[in-house]
PDB file of C-alpha atoms in Angstrom:
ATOM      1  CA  UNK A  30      48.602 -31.737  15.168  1.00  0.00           C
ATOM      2  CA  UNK A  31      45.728 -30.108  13.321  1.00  0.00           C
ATOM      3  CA  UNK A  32      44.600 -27.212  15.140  1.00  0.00           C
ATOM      4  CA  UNK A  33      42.125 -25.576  12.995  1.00  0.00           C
ATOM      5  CA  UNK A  34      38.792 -25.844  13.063  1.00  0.00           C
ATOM      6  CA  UNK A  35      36.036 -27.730  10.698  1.00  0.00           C
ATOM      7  CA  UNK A  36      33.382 -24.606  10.854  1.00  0.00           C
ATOM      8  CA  UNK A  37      34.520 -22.074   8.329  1.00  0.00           C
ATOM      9  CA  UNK A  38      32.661 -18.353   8.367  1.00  0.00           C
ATOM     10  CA  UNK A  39      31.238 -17.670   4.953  1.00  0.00           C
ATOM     11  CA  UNK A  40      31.662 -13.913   3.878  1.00  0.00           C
ATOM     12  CA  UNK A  41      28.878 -14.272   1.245  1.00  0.00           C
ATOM     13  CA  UNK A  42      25.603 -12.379   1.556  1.00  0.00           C
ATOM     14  CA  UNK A  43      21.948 -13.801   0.510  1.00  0.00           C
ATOM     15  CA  UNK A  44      19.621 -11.630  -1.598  1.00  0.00           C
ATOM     16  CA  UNK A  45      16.706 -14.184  -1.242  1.00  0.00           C
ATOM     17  CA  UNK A  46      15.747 -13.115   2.291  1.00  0.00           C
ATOM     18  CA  UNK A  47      15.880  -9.068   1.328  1.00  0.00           C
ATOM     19  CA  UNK A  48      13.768 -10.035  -1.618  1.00  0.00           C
ATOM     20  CA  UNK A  49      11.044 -12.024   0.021  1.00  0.00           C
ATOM     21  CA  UNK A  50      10.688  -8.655   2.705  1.00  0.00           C
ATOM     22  CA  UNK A  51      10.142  -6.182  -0.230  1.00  0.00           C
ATOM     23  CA  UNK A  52       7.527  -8.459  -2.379  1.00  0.00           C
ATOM     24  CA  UNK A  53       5.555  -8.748   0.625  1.00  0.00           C
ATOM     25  CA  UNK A  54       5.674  -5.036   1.611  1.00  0.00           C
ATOM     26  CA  UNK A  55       5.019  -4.610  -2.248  1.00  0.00           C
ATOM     27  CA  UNK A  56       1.539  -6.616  -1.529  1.00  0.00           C
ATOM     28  CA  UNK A  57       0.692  -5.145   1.411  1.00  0.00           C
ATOM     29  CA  UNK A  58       0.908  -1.541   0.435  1.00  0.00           C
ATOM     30  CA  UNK A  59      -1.476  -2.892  -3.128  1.00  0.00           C
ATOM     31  CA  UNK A  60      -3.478  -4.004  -0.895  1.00  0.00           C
ATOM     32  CA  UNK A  61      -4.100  -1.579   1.782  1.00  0.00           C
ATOM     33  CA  UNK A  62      -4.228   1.619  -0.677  1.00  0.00           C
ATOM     34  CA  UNK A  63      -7.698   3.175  -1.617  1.00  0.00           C
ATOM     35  CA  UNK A  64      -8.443   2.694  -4.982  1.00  0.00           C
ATOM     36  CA  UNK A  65     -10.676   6.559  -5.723  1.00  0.00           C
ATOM     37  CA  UNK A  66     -12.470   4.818  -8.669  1.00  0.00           C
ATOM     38  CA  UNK A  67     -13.161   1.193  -7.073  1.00  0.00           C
ATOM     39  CA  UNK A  68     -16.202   0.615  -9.962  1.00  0.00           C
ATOM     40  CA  UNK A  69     -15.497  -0.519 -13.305  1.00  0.00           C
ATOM     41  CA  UNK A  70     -17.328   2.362 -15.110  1.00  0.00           C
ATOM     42  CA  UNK A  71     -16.833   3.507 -18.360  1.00  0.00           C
ATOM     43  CA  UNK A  72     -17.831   7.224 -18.079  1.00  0.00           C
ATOM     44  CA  UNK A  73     -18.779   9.363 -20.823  1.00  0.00           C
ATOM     45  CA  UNK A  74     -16.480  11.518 -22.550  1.00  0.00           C
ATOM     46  CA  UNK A  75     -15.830  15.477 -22.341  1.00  0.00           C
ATOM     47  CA  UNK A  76     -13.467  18.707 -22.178  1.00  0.00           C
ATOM     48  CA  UNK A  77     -12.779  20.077 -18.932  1.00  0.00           C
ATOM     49  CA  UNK A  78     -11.367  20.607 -15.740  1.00  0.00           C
ATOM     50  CA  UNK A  79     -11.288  18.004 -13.005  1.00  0.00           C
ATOM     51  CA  UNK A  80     -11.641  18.653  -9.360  1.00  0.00           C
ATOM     52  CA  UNK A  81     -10.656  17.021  -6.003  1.00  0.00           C
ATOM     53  CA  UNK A  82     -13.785  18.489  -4.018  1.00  0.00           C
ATOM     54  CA  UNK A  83     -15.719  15.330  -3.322  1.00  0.00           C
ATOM     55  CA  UNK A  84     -18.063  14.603  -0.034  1.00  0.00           C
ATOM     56  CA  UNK A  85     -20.234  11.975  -2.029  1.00  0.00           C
ATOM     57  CA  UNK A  86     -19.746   9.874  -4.762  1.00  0.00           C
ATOM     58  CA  UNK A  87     -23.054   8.357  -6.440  1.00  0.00           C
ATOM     59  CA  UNK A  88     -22.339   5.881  -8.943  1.00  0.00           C
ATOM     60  CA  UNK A  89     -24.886   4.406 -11.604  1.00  0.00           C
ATOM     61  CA  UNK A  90     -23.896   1.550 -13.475  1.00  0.00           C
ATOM     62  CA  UNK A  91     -25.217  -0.030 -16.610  1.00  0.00           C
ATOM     63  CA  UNK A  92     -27.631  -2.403 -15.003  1.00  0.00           C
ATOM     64  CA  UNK A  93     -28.928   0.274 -13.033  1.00  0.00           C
ATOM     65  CA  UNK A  94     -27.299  -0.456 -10.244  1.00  0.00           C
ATOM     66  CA  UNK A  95     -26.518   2.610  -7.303  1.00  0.00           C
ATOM     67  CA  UNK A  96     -23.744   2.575  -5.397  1.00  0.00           C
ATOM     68  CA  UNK A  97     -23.350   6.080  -2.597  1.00  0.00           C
ATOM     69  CA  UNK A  98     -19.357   5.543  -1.525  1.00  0.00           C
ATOM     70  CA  UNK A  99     -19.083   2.650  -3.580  1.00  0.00           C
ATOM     71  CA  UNK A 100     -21.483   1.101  -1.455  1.00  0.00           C
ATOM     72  CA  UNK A 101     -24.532  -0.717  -2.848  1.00  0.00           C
ATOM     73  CA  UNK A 102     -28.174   0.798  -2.290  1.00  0.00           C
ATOM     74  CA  UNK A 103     -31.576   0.570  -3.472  1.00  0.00           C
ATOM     75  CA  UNK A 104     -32.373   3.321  -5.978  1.00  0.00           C
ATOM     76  CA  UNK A 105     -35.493   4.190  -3.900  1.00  0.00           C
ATOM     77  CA  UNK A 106     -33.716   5.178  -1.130  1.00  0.00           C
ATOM     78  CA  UNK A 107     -31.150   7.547  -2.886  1.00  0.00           C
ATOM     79  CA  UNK A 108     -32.077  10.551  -1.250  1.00  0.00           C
ATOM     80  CA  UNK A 109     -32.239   8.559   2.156  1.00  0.00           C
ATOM     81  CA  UNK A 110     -28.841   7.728   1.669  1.00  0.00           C
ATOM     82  CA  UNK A 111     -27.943  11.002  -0.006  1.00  0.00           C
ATOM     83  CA  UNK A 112     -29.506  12.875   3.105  1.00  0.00           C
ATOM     84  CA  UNK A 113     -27.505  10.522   5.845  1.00  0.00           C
ATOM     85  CA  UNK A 114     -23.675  10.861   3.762  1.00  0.00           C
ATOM     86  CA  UNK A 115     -23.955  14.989   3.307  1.00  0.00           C
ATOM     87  CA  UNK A 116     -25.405  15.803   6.889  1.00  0.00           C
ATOM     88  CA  UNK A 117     -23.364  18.574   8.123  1.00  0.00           C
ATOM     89  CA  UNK A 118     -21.322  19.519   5.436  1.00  0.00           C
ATOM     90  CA  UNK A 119     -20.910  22.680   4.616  1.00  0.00           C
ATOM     91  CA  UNK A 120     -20.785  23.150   1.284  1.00  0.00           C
ATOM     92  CA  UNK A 121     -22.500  19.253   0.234  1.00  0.00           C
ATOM     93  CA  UNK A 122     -21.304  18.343  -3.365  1.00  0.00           C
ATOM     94  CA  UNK A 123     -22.108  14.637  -5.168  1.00  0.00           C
ATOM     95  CA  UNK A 124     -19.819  13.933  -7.872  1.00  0.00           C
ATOM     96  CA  UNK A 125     -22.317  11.843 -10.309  1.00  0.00           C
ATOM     97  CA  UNK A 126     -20.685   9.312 -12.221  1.00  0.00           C
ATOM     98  CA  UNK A 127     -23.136   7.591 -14.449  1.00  0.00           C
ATOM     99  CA  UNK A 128     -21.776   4.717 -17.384  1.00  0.00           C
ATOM    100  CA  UNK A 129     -22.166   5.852 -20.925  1.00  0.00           C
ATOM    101  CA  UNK A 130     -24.497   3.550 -21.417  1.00  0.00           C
ATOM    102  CA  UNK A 131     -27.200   4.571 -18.798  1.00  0.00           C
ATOM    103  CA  UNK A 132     -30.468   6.470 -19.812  1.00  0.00           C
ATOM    104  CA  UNK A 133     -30.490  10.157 -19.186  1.00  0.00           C
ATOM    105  CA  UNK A 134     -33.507   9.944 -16.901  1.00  0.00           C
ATOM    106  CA  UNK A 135     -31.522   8.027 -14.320  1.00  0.00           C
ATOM    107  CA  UNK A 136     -28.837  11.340 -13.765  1.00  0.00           C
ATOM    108  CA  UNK A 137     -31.689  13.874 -14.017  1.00  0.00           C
ATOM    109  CA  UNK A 138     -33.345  11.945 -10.862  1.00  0.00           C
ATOM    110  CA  UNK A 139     -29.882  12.418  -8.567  1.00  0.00           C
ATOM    111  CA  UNK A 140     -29.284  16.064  -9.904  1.00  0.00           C
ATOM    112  CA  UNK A 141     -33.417  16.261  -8.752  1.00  0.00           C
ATOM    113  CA  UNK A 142     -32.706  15.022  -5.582  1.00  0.00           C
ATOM    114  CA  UNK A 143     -29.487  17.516  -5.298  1.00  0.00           C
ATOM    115  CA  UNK A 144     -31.901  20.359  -6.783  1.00  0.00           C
ATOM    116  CA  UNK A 145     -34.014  19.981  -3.946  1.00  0.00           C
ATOM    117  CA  UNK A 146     -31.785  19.632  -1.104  1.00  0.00           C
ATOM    118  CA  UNK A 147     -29.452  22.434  -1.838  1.00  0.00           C
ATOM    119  CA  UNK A 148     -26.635  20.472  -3.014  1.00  0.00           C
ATOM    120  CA  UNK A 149     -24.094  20.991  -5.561  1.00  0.00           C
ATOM    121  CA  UNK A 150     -23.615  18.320  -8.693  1.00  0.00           C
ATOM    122  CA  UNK A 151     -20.706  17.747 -10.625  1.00  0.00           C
ATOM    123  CA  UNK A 152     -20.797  14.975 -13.228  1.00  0.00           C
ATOM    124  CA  UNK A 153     -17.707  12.539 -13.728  1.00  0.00           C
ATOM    125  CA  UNK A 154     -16.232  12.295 -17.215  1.00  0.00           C
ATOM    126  CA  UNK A 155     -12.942  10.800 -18.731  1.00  0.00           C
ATOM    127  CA  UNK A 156     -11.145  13.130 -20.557  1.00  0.00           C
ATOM    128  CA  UNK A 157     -11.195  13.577 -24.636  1.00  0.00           C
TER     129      UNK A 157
END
């Protein structure tokens, strides 16, 4: 008389299931963090100190391209844009990060606009 029976319970434990759960965690945390520097810029290089005061970011890129927040605009409407981002700050401060390659004249028109409205500029450069 056989009175044992045919399921046996398997002491061994699977890594495959605990390894699928942290890859996808691993992708959703990539994904969901902010990337600071989103553009592919290639800044200019310099001595100094950085800082973590930022209320707007203007970006110029080699094709003459804006972007306010990483966000796309039409160079004419800079100061529109500036105007809308730095309302009610109180101490407004654009952190100008214009490519290597981009003419001089295209910064001096943001640090005008900044001149004029009262705000403070600090330009963006990777370190020496």
């Amino acid at each position: 008389m056989k009175l044992k029976g045919r399921n046996k319970v398997s002491p061994d434990f699977s890594m495959s299931s605990m390894t699928d759960i942290v890859f996808l965690l691993l992708v959703f945390f990539m994904l969901t963090s902010n990337a600071p520097n989103a553009l592919d810029l290639l800044l200019p290089k310099a001595k100094g100190k950085s800082t973590n005061t930022q209320n707007v970011s203007v970006s110029i890129n080699k094709n003459l391209e804006y972007f306010v927040n990483n966000e796309k605009i039409n160079g004419e409407y800079i100061e529109i844009e500036l105007k809308k981002a730095l309302e009610g700050q109180e101490k407004p401060t654009i952190i100008l990060r214009a490519e290597e390659s981009v003419a001089i004249k295209e910064a001096v028109n943001v640090m005008d606009i900044a001149n004029r409205n009262n705000y403070k500029v600090i330009l963006a450069v990777r370190p020496q």
